[in-house]
PDB file of N, CA and C in Angstrom:
ATOM      1  N   MET Y   2      64.679  97.040 132.307  1.00 58.00           N
ATOM      2  CA  MET Y   2      65.688  96.040 132.596  1.00 58.00           C
ATOM      3  C   MET Y   2      67.009  96.738 132.920  1.00 58.00           C
ATOM      4  N   THR Y   3      67.705  96.235 133.896  1.00 74.00           N
ATOM      5  CA  THR Y   3      68.977  96.800 134.309  1.00 74.00           C
ATOM      6  C   THR Y   3      70.059  96.372 133.333  1.00 74.00           C
ATOM      7  N   GLU Y   4      70.856  97.357 132.922  1.00 90.00           N
ATOM      8  CA  GLU Y   4      71.949  97.069 131.996  1.00 90.00           C
ATOM      9  C   GLU Y   4      73.188  96.650 132.768  1.00 90.00           C
ATOM     10  N   LEU Y   5      73.814  95.566 132.301  1.00 93.00           N
ATOM     11  CA  LEU Y   5      75.038  95.062 132.908  1.00 93.00           C
ATOM     12  C   LEU Y   5      76.236  95.520 132.095  1.00 93.00           C
ATOM     13  N   SER Y   6      77.326  95.789 132.790  1.00 95.00           N
ATOM     14  CA  SER Y   6      78.570  96.197 132.133  1.00 95.00           C
ATOM     15  C   SER Y   6      79.711  95.354 132.658  1.00 95.00           C
ATOM     16  N   SER Y   7      80.585  94.951 131.762  1.00 95.00           N
ATOM     17  CA  SER Y   7      81.797  94.242 132.151  1.00 95.00           C
ATOM     18  C   SER Y   7      82.944  95.227 132.205  1.00 95.00           C
ATOM     19  N   LYS Y   8      83.775  95.092 133.215  1.00 95.00           N
ATOM     20  CA  LYS Y   8      84.960  95.931 133.352  1.00 95.00           C
ATOM     21  C   LYS Y   8      86.151  95.032 133.630  1.00 95.00           C
ATOM     22  N   VAL Y   9      87.291  95.429 133.106  1.00 95.00           N
ATOM     23  CA  VAL Y   9      88.535  94.705 133.357  1.00 95.00           C
ATOM     24  C   VAL Y   9      89.085  95.178 134.695  1.00 95.00           C
ATOM     25  N   ILE Y  10      89.455  94.228 135.529  1.00 94.00           N
ATOM     26  CA  ILE Y  10      90.051  94.544 136.824  1.00 94.00           C
ATOM     27  C   ILE Y  10      91.329  93.737 136.978  1.00 94.00           C
ATOM     28  N   PHE Y  11      92.192  94.212 137.843  1.00 94.00           N
ATOM     29  CA  PHE Y  11      93.449  93.518 138.141  1.00 94.00           C
ATOM     30  C   PHE Y  11      93.446  93.154 139.617  1.00 94.00           C
ATOM     31  N   ILE Y  12      93.663  91.874 139.888  1.00 90.00           N
ATOM     32  CA  ILE Y  12      93.772  91.395 141.263  1.00 90.00           C
ATOM     33  C   ILE Y  12      95.111  90.693 141.379  1.00 90.00           C
ATOM     34  N   ASP Y  13      95.973  91.246 142.219  1.00 87.00           N
ATOM     35  CA  ASP Y  13      97.328  90.688 142.384  1.00 87.00           C
ATOM     36  C   ASP Y  13      98.018  90.524 141.033  1.00 87.00           C
ATOM     37  N   ASN Y  14      97.976  91.567 140.231  1.00 89.00           N
ATOM     38  CA  ASN Y  14      98.586  91.608 138.894  1.00 89.00           C
ATOM     39  C   ASN Y  14      98.003  90.571 137.933  1.00 89.00           C
ATOM     40  N   HIS Y  15      96.823  90.071 138.237  1.00 92.00           N
ATOM     41  CA  HIS Y  15      96.127  89.125 137.361  1.00 92.00           C
ATOM     42  C   HIS Y  15      94.922  89.837 136.748  1.00 92.00           C
ATOM     43  N   LYS Y  16      94.863  89.848 135.430  1.00 94.00           N
ATOM     44  CA  LYS Y  16      93.799  90.531 134.712  1.00 94.00           C
ATOM     45  C   LYS Y  16      92.572  89.624 134.618  1.00 94.00           C
ATOM     46  N   THR Y  17      91.417  90.158 134.968  1.00 93.00           N
ATOM     47  CA  THR Y  17      90.158  89.438 134.863  1.00 93.00           C
ATOM     48  C   THR Y  17      89.053  90.443 134.571  1.00 93.00           C
ATOM     49  N   SER Y  18      87.863  89.975 134.369  1.00 94.00           N
ATOM     50  CA  SER Y  18      86.748  90.891 134.151  1.00 94.00           C
ATOM     51  C   SER Y  18      85.625  90.549 135.119  1.00 94.00           C
ATOM     52  N   MET Y  19      84.796  91.546 135.368  1.00 95.00           N
ATOM     53  CA  MET Y  19      83.669  91.380 136.267  1.00 95.00           C
ATOM     54  C   MET Y  19      82.466  92.067 135.649  1.00 95.00           C
ATOM     55  N   ARG Y  20      81.336  91.444 135.768  1.00 96.00           N
ATOM     56  CA  ARG Y  20      80.107  91.983 135.190  1.00 96.00           C
ATOM     57  C   ARG Y  20      79.142  92.344 136.306  1.00 96.00           C
ATOM     58  N   LEU Y  21      78.811  93.622 136.382  1.00 96.00           N
ATOM     59  CA  LEU Y  21      77.873  94.144 137.373  1.00 96.00           C
ATOM     60  C   LEU Y  21      76.897  95.092 136.679  1.00 96.00           C
ATOM     61  N   ALA Y  22      75.792  95.357 137.328  1.00 95.00           N
ATOM     62  CA  ALA Y  22      74.862  96.374 136.846  1.00 95.00           C
ATOM     63  C   ALA Y  22      75.541  97.732 136.960  1.00 95.00           C
ATOM     64  N   ASN Y  23      75.164  98.643 136.094  1.00 94.00           N
ATOM     65  CA  ASN Y  23      75.770  99.986 136.115  1.00 94.00           C
ATOM     66  C   ASN Y  23      75.631 100.651 137.483  1.00 94.00           C
ATOM     67  N   ALA Y  24      74.487 100.462 138.145  1.00 93.00           N
ATOM     68  CA  ALA Y  24      74.294 101.044 139.479  1.00 93.00           C
ATOM     69  C   ALA Y  24      75.255 100.431 140.491  1.00 93.00           C
ATOM     70  N   GLU Y  25      75.588  99.154 140.314  1.00 95.00           N
ATOM     71  CA  GLU Y  25      76.541  98.506 141.221  1.00 95.00           C
ATOM     72  C   GLU Y  25      77.948  99.051 141.009  1.00 95.00           C
ATOM     73  N   TRP Y  26      78.348  99.254 139.741  1.00 96.00           N
ATOM     74  CA  TRP Y  26      79.653  99.868 139.471  1.00 96.00           C
ATOM     75  C   TRP Y  26      79.705 101.266 140.064  1.00 96.00           C
ATOM     76  N   GLU Y  27      78.618 102.009 139.933  1.00 95.00           N
ATOM     77  CA  GLU Y  27      78.576 103.362 140.487  1.00 95.00           C
ATOM     78  C   GLU Y  27      78.705 103.318 142.010  1.00 95.00           C
ATOM     79  N   ALA Y  28      78.046 102.360 142.649  1.00 96.00           N
ATOM     80  CA  ALA Y  28      78.132 102.230 144.105  1.00 96.00           C
ATOM     81  C   ALA Y  28      79.569 101.917 144.532  1.00 96.00           C
ATOM     82  N   ILE Y  29      80.215 100.984 143.829  1.00 97.00           N
ATOM     83  CA  ILE Y  29      81.608 100.632 144.147  1.00 97.00           C
ATOM     84  C   ILE Y  29      82.518 101.840 143.945  1.00 97.00           C
ATOM     85  N   ASP Y  30      82.324 102.562 142.845  1.00 97.00           N
ATOM     86  CA  ASP Y  30      83.156 103.746 142.588  1.00 97.00           C
ATOM     87  C   ASP Y  30      82.931 104.831 143.638  1.00 97.00           C
ATOM     88  N   ASN Y  31      81.698 104.983 144.119  1.00 96.00           N
ATOM     89  CA  ASN Y  31      81.426 105.961 145.175  1.00 96.00           C
ATOM     90  C   ASN Y  31      82.085 105.548 146.490  1.00 96.00           C
ATOM     91  N   ILE Y  32      82.063 104.265 146.787  1.00 96.00           N
ATOM     92  CA  ILE Y  32      82.743 103.768 147.987  1.00 96.00           C
ATOM     93  C   ILE Y  32      84.237 104.058 147.876  1.00 96.00           C
ATOM     94  N   CYS Y  33      84.818 103.775 146.718  1.00 96.00           N
ATOM     95  CA  CYS Y  33      86.255 104.010 146.512  1.00 96.00           C
ATOM     96  C   CYS Y  33      86.602 105.488 146.687  1.00 96.00           C
ATOM     97  N   LYS Y  34      85.766 106.347 146.156  1.00 96.00           N
ATOM     98  CA  LYS Y  34      86.010 107.785 146.288  1.00 96.00           C
ATOM     99  C   LYS Y  34      85.913 108.199 147.757  1.00 96.00           C
ATOM    100  N   ARG Y  35      84.901 107.713 148.433  1.00 93.00           N
ATOM    101  CA  ARG Y  35      84.693 108.061 149.839  1.00 93.00           C
ATOM    102  C   ARG Y  35      85.834 107.557 150.713  1.00 93.00           C
ATOM    103  N   GLU Y  36      86.341 106.368 150.421  1.00 93.00           N
ATOM    104  CA  GLU Y  36      87.396 105.744 151.226  1.00 93.00           C
ATOM    105  C   GLU Y  36      88.797 106.052 150.707  1.00 93.00           C
ATOM    106  N   ASN Y  37      88.872 106.795 149.594  1.00 95.00           N
ATOM    107  CA  ASN Y  37      90.151 107.164 148.994  1.00 95.00           C
ATOM    108  C   ASN Y  37      91.000 105.920 148.683  1.00 95.00           C
ATOM    109  N   ILE Y  38      90.397 105.005 147.925  1.00 95.00           N
ATOM    110  CA  ILE Y  38      91.038 103.749 147.574  1.00 95.00           C
ATOM    111  C   ILE Y  38      90.729 103.454 146.109  1.00 95.00           C
ATOM    112  N   LYS Y  39      91.646 102.814 145.433  1.00 95.00           N
ATOM    113  CA  LYS Y  39      91.428 102.465 144.029  1.00 95.00           C
ATOM    114  C   LYS Y  39      90.513 101.244 143.931  1.00 95.00           C
ATOM    115  N   ARG Y  40      89.747 101.195 142.840  1.00 95.00           N
ATOM    116  CA  ARG Y  40      88.796 100.101 142.643  1.00 95.00           C
ATOM    117  C   ARG Y  40      89.500  98.740 142.683  1.00 95.00           C
ATOM    118  N   ASN Y  41      90.612  98.603 141.982  1.00 95.00           N
ATOM    119  CA  ASN Y  41      91.324  97.329 141.974  1.00 95.00           C
ATOM    120  C   ASN Y  41      91.796  96.933 143.368  1.00 95.00           C
ATOM    121  N   THR Y  42      92.212  97.908 144.154  1.00 95.00           N
ATOM    122  CA  THR Y  42      92.659  97.631 145.521  1.00 95.00           C
ATOM    123  C   THR Y  42      91.494  97.131 146.365  1.00 95.00           C
ATOM    124  N   LEU Y  43      90.361  97.809 146.265  1.00 96.00           N
ATOM    125  CA  LEU Y  43      89.180  97.394 147.025  1.00 96.00           C
ATOM    126  C   LEU Y  43      88.736  95.994 146.625  1.00 96.00           C
ATOM    127  N   ILE Y  44      88.650  95.732 145.337  1.00 96.00           N
ATOM    128  CA  ILE Y  44      88.209  94.420 144.878  1.00 96.00           C
ATOM    129  C   ILE Y  44      89.227  93.352 145.286  1.00 96.00           C
ATOM    130  N   GLY Y  45      90.504  93.686 145.285  1.00 95.00           N
ATOM    131  CA  GLY Y  45      91.517  92.762 145.772  1.00 95.00           C
ATOM    132  C   GLY Y  45      91.337  92.443 147.246  1.00 95.00           C
ATOM    133  N   MET Y  46      90.992  93.458 148.042  1.00 94.00           N
ATOM    134  CA  MET Y  46      90.737  93.248 149.466  1.00 94.00           C
ATOM    135  C   MET Y  46      89.526  92.338 149.662  1.00 94.00           C
ATOM    136  N   ILE Y  47      88.484  92.591 148.880  1.00 95.00           N
ATOM    137  CA  ILE Y  47      87.288  91.761 148.968  1.00 95.00           C
ATOM    138  C   ILE Y  47      87.632  90.323 148.585  1.00 95.00           C
ATOM    139  N   ASN Y  48      88.372  90.164 147.508  1.00 94.00           N
ATOM    140  CA  ASN Y  48      88.752  88.824 147.037  1.00 94.00           C
ATOM    141  C   ASN Y  48      89.565  88.066 148.089  1.00 94.00           C
ATOM    142  N   ALA Y  49      90.459  88.770 148.763  1.00 94.00           N
ATOM    143  CA  ALA Y  49      91.316  88.131 149.768  1.00 94.00           C
ATOM    144  C   ALA Y  49      90.531  87.680 150.998  1.00 94.00           C
ATOM    145  N   ARG Y  50      89.415  88.355 151.288  1.00 92.00           N
ATOM    146  CA  ARG Y  50      88.661  88.068 152.512  1.00 92.00           C
ATOM    147  C   ARG Y  50      87.348  87.342 152.274  1.00 92.00           C
ATOM    148  N   LYS Y  51      86.979  87.111 151.030  1.00 92.00           N
ATOM    149  CA  LYS Y  51      85.664  86.529 150.746  1.00 92.00           C
ATOM    150  C   LYS Y  51      85.594  85.076 151.179  1.00 92.00           C
ATOM    151  N   ASN Y  52      84.388  84.626 151.401  1.00 91.00           N
ATOM    152  CA  ASN Y  52      84.128  83.228 151.693  1.00 91.00           C
ATOM    153  C   ASN Y  52      84.501  82.417 150.459  1.00 91.00           C
ATOM    154  N   SER Y  53      85.235  81.344 150.637  1.00 90.00           N
ATOM    155  CA  SER Y  53      85.705  80.554 149.494  1.00 90.00           C
ATOM    156  C   SER Y  53      84.568  79.916 148.706  1.00 90.00           C
ATOM    157  N   GLN Y  54      83.394  79.818 149.290  1.00 93.00           N
ATOM    158  CA  GLN Y  54      82.243  79.242 148.605  1.00 93.00           C
ATOM    159  C   GLN Y  54      81.469  80.271 147.788  1.00 93.00           C
ATOM    160  N   MET Y  55      81.854  81.535 147.897  1.00 92.00           N
ATOM    161  CA  MET Y  55      81.172  82.601 147.159  1.00 92.00           C
ATOM    162  C   MET Y  55      82.066  83.093 146.034  1.00 92.00           C
ATOM    163  N   GLY Y  56      81.470  83.425 144.930  1.00 94.00           N
ATOM    164  CA  GLY Y  56      82.206  84.010 143.825  1.00 94.00           C
ATOM    165  C   GLY Y  56      82.559  85.455 144.113  1.00 94.00           C
ATOM    166  N   LEU Y  57      83.488  85.981 143.343  1.00 95.00           N
ATOM    167  CA  LEU Y  57      83.925  87.361 143.547  1.00 95.00           C
ATOM    168  C   LEU Y  57      82.806  88.355 143.274  1.00 95.00           C
ATOM    169  N   THR Y  58      82.068  88.161 142.195  1.00 95.00           N
ATOM    170  CA  THR Y  58      80.992  89.099 141.857  1.00 95.00           C
ATOM    171  C   THR Y  58      79.954  89.162 142.967  1.00 95.00           C
ATOM    172  N   CYS Y  59      79.561  88.011 143.471  1.00 95.00           N
ATOM    173  CA  CYS Y  59      78.603  87.967 144.577  1.00 95.00           C
ATOM    174  C   CYS Y  59      79.181  88.654 145.812  1.00 95.00           C
ATOM    175  N   SER Y  60      80.448  88.425 146.081  1.00 96.00           N
ATOM    176  CA  SER Y  60      81.100  89.029 147.244  1.00 96.00           C
ATOM    177  C   SER Y  60      81.167  90.551 147.130  1.00 96.00           C
ATOM    178  N   VAL Y  61      81.415  91.065 145.932  1.00 96.00           N
ATOM    179  CA  VAL Y  61      81.448  92.517 145.718  1.00 96.00           C
ATOM    180  C   VAL Y  61      80.055  93.097 145.942  1.00 96.00           C
ATOM    181  N   ARG Y  62      79.048  92.421 145.445  1.00 95.00           N
ATOM    182  CA  ARG Y  62      77.665  92.886 145.666  1.00 95.00           C
ATOM    183  C   ARG Y  62      77.323  92.895 147.152  1.00 95.00           C
ATOM    184  N   LEU Y  63      77.677  91.822 147.848  1.00 95.00           N
ATOM    185  CA  LEU Y  63      77.408  91.735 149.277  1.00 95.00           C
ATOM    186  C   LEU Y  63      78.180  92.802 150.039  1.00 95.00           C
ATOM    187  N   PHE Y  64      79.434  93.013 149.673  1.00 95.00           N
ATOM    188  CA  PHE Y  64      80.247  94.058 150.308  1.00 95.00           C
ATOM    189  C   PHE Y  64      79.561  95.417 150.191  1.00 95.00           C
ATOM    190  N   SER Y  65      79.127  95.775 148.990  1.00 95.00           N
ATOM    191  CA  SER Y  65      78.531  97.103 148.807  1.00 95.00           C
ATOM    192  C   SER Y  65      77.227  97.227 149.583  1.00 95.00           C
ATOM    193  N   LEU Y  66      76.444  96.165 149.644  1.00 93.00           N
ATOM    194  CA  LEU Y  66      75.209  96.188 150.426  1.00 93.00           C
ATOM    195  C   LEU Y  66      75.509  96.404 151.901  1.00 93.00           C
ATOM    196  N   ILE Y  67      76.473  95.653 152.435  1.00 91.00           N
ATOM    197  CA  ILE Y  67      76.847  95.794 153.850  1.00 91.00           C
ATOM    198  C   ILE Y  67      77.429  97.178 154.111  1.00 91.00           C
ATOM    199  N   TYR Y  68      78.255  97.662 153.200  1.00 91.00           N
ATOM    200  CA  TYR Y  68      78.870  98.984 153.369  1.00 91.00           C
ATOM    201  C   TYR Y  68      77.790 100.059 153.525  1.00 91.00           C
ATOM    202  N   TYR Y  69      76.838 100.082 152.596  1.00 90.00           N
ATOM    203  CA  TYR Y  69      75.803 101.113 152.659  1.00 90.00           C
ATOM    204  C   TYR Y  69      74.876 100.910 153.849  1.00 90.00           C
ATOM    205  N   TYR Y  70      74.625  99.679 154.219  1.00 87.00           N
ATOM    206  CA  TYR Y  70      73.833  99.430 155.420  1.00 87.00           C
ATOM    207  C   TYR Y  70      74.539  99.991 156.645  1.00 87.00           C
ATOM    208  N   GLN Y  71      75.839  99.728 156.756  1.00 84.00           N
ATOM    209  CA  GLN Y  71      76.612 100.237 157.891  1.00 84.00           C
ATOM    210  C   GLN Y  71      76.637 101.764 157.914  1.00 84.00           C
ATOM    211  N   MET Y  72      76.724 102.355 156.728  1.00 83.00           N
ATOM    212  CA  MET Y  72      76.703 103.824 156.674  1.00 83.00           C
ATOM    213  C   MET Y  72      75.396 104.378 157.223  1.00 83.00           C
ATOM    214  N   LEU Y  73      74.319 103.715 156.932  1.00 81.00           N
ATOM    215  CA  LEU Y  73      73.003 104.204 157.354  1.00 81.00           C
ATOM    216  C   LEU Y  73      72.694 103.897 158.809  1.00 81.00           C
ATOM    217  N   SER Y  74      73.356 102.890 159.342  1.00 78.00           N
ATOM    218  CA  SER Y  74      73.091 102.530 160.728  1.00 78.00           C
ATOM    219  C   SER Y  74      73.792 103.514 161.662  1.00 78.00           C
ATOM    220  N   LYS Y  75      73.391 103.517 162.858  1.00 60.00           N
ATOM    221  CA  LYS Y  75      73.959 104.434 163.862  1.00 60.00           C
ATOM    222  C   LYS Y  75      75.024 103.752 164.710  1.00 60.00           C
ATOM    223  N   GLN Y  76      75.647 102.694 164.177  1.00 54.00           N
ATOM    224  CA  GLN Y  76      76.579 101.894 164.961  1.00 54.00           C
ATOM    225  C   GLN Y  76      78.001 102.432 164.979  1.00 54.00           C
ATOM    226  N   HIS Y  77      78.281 103.484 164.266  1.00 54.00           N
ATOM    227  CA  HIS Y  77      79.656 103.976 164.176  1.00 54.00           C
ATOM    228  C   HIS Y  77      79.899 105.054 165.229  1.00 54.00           C
ATOM    229  N   ILE Y  78      80.506 104.616 166.312  1.00 50.00           N
ATOM    230  CA  ILE Y  78      80.771 105.499 167.446  1.00 50.00           C
ATOM    231  C   ILE Y  78      82.098 106.212 167.212  1.00 50.00           C
ATOM    232  N   LYS Y  79      82.100 107.509 167.446  1.00 50.00           N
ATOM    233  CA  LYS Y  79      83.332 108.285 167.270  1.00 50.00           C
ATOM    234  C   LYS Y  79      84.111 108.323 168.579  1.00 50.00           C
ATOM    235  N   ASN Y  80      85.427 108.230 168.446  1.00 43.00           N
ATOM    236  CA  ASN Y  80      86.248 108.335 169.647  1.00 43.00           C
ATOM    237  C   ASN Y  80      86.498 109.817 169.953  1.00 43.00           C
ATOM    238  N   THR Y  81      87.228 110.109 170.974  1.00 40.00           N
ATOM    239  CA  THR Y  81      87.426 111.483 171.412  1.00 40.00           C
ATOM    240  C   THR Y  81      88.181 112.323 170.391  1.00 40.00           C
ATOM    241  N   LYS Y  82      88.958 111.710 169.515  1.00 48.00           N
ATOM    242  CA  LYS Y  82      89.689 112.460 168.498  1.00 48.00           C
ATOM    243  C   LYS Y  82      88.834 112.731 167.268  1.00 48.00           C
ATOM    244  N   GLY Y  83      87.637 112.172 167.242  1.00 53.00           N
ATOM    245  CA  GLY Y  83      86.741 112.425 166.123  1.00 53.00           C
ATOM    246  C   GLY Y  83      86.872 111.452 164.970  1.00 53.00           C
ATOM    247  N   SER Y  84      87.755 110.476 165.050  1.00 53.00           N
ATOM    248  CA  SER Y  84      87.854 109.499 163.965  1.00 53.00           C
ATOM    249  C   SER Y  84      87.048 108.263 164.336  1.00 53.00           C
ATOM    250  N   ASN Y  85      86.598 107.541 163.335  1.00 53.00           N
ATOM    251  CA  ASN Y  85      85.787 106.357 163.582  1.00 53.00           C
ATOM    252  C   ASN Y  85      86.621 105.243 164.193  1.00 53.00           C
ATOM    253  N   LEU Y  86      86.064 104.593 165.206  1.00 54.00           N
ATOM    254  CA  LEU Y  86      86.690 103.394 165.742  1.00 54.00           C
ATOM    255  C   LEU Y  86      86.538 102.251 164.745  1.00 54.00           C
ATOM    256  N   THR Y  87      85.497 102.309 163.960  1.00 63.00           N
ATOM    257  CA  THR Y  87      85.236 101.333 162.917  1.00 63.00           C
ATOM    258  C   THR Y  87      84.654 102.094 161.733  1.00 63.00           C
ATOM    259  N   THR Y  88      84.903 101.628 160.538  1.00 70.00           N
ATOM    260  CA  THR Y  88      84.378 102.305 159.359  1.00 70.00           C
ATOM    261  C   THR Y  88      83.491 101.342 158.588  1.00 70.00           C
ATOM    262  N   PRO Y  89      82.573 101.877 157.793  1.00 71.00           N
ATOM    263  CA  PRO Y  89      81.712 101.002 156.999  1.00 71.00           C
ATOM    264  C   PRO Y  89      82.508 100.057 156.110  1.00 71.00           C
ATOM    265  N   MET Y  90      83.647 100.517 155.596  1.00 72.00           N
ATOM    266  CA  MET Y  90      84.428  99.669 154.698  1.00 72.00           C
ATOM    267  C   MET Y  90      84.938  98.410 155.412  1.00 72.00           C
ATOM    268  N   PHE Y  91      85.513  98.567 156.588  1.00 72.00           N
ATOM    269  CA  PHE Y  91      86.050  97.417 157.289  1.00 72.00           C
ATOM    270  C   PHE Y  91      84.957  96.541 157.877  1.00 72.00           C
ATOM    271  N   ASP Y  92      83.840  97.136 158.270  1.00 73.00           N
ATOM    272  CA  ASP Y  92      82.698  96.326 158.692  1.00 73.00           C
ATOM    273  C   ASP Y  92      82.179  95.489 157.550  1.00 73.00           C
ATOM    274  N   ALA Y  93      82.140  96.065 156.353  1.00 72.00           N
ATOM    275  CA  ALA Y  93      81.649  95.339 155.185  1.00 72.00           C
ATOM    276  C   ALA Y  93      82.609  94.228 154.796  1.00 72.00           C
ATOM    277  N   ILE Y  94      83.916  94.493 154.871  1.00 72.00           N
ATOM    278  CA  ILE Y  94      84.903  93.443 154.572  1.00 72.00           C
ATOM    279  C   ILE Y  94      84.714  92.276 155.550  1.00 72.00           C
ATOM    280  N   ARG Y  95      84.539  92.607 156.840  1.00 73.00           N
ATOM    281  CA  ARG Y  95      84.318  91.547 157.835  1.00 73.00           C
ATOM    282  C   ARG Y  95      83.009  90.814 157.563  1.00 73.00           C
ATOM    283  N   GLY Y  96      82.033  91.507 157.011  1.00 67.00           N
ATOM    284  CA  GLY Y  96      80.721  90.919 156.767  1.00 67.00           C
ATOM    285  C   GLY Y  96      80.674  89.893 155.665  1.00 67.00           C
ATOM    286  N   ILE Y  97      81.653  89.904 154.763  1.00 66.00           N
ATOM    287  CA  ILE Y  97      81.627  88.945 153.647  1.00 66.00           C
ATOM    288  C   ILE Y  97      82.372  87.667 153.962  1.00 66.00           C
ATOM    289  N   ILE Y  98      82.980  87.603 155.132  1.00 59.00           N
ATOM    290  CA  ILE Y  98      83.755  86.401 155.499  1.00 59.00           C
ATOM    291  C   ILE Y  98      82.798  85.269 155.797  1.00 59.00           C
TER     292      ILE Y  98
END
């Protein structure tokens, strides 16, 4: 059985908690490290862009799934300067709308 963990997060200076499986927290933390962004900032971005009919926890799960899918896909074309025209993070944010 997968173990769930609750963590305290801050969204727009509002304290709340979120319960995810340990592997999901690890995935979110790896995304944050890769994108050089703080967990609270990322979750705040997800919260601001999520579908109003979806809860935050579901939106975070969907975001991480889309992010890793985008990373694995070959859809990220590099421009002449070598930087991504689109990144998995922003594709995933757009995907939860």
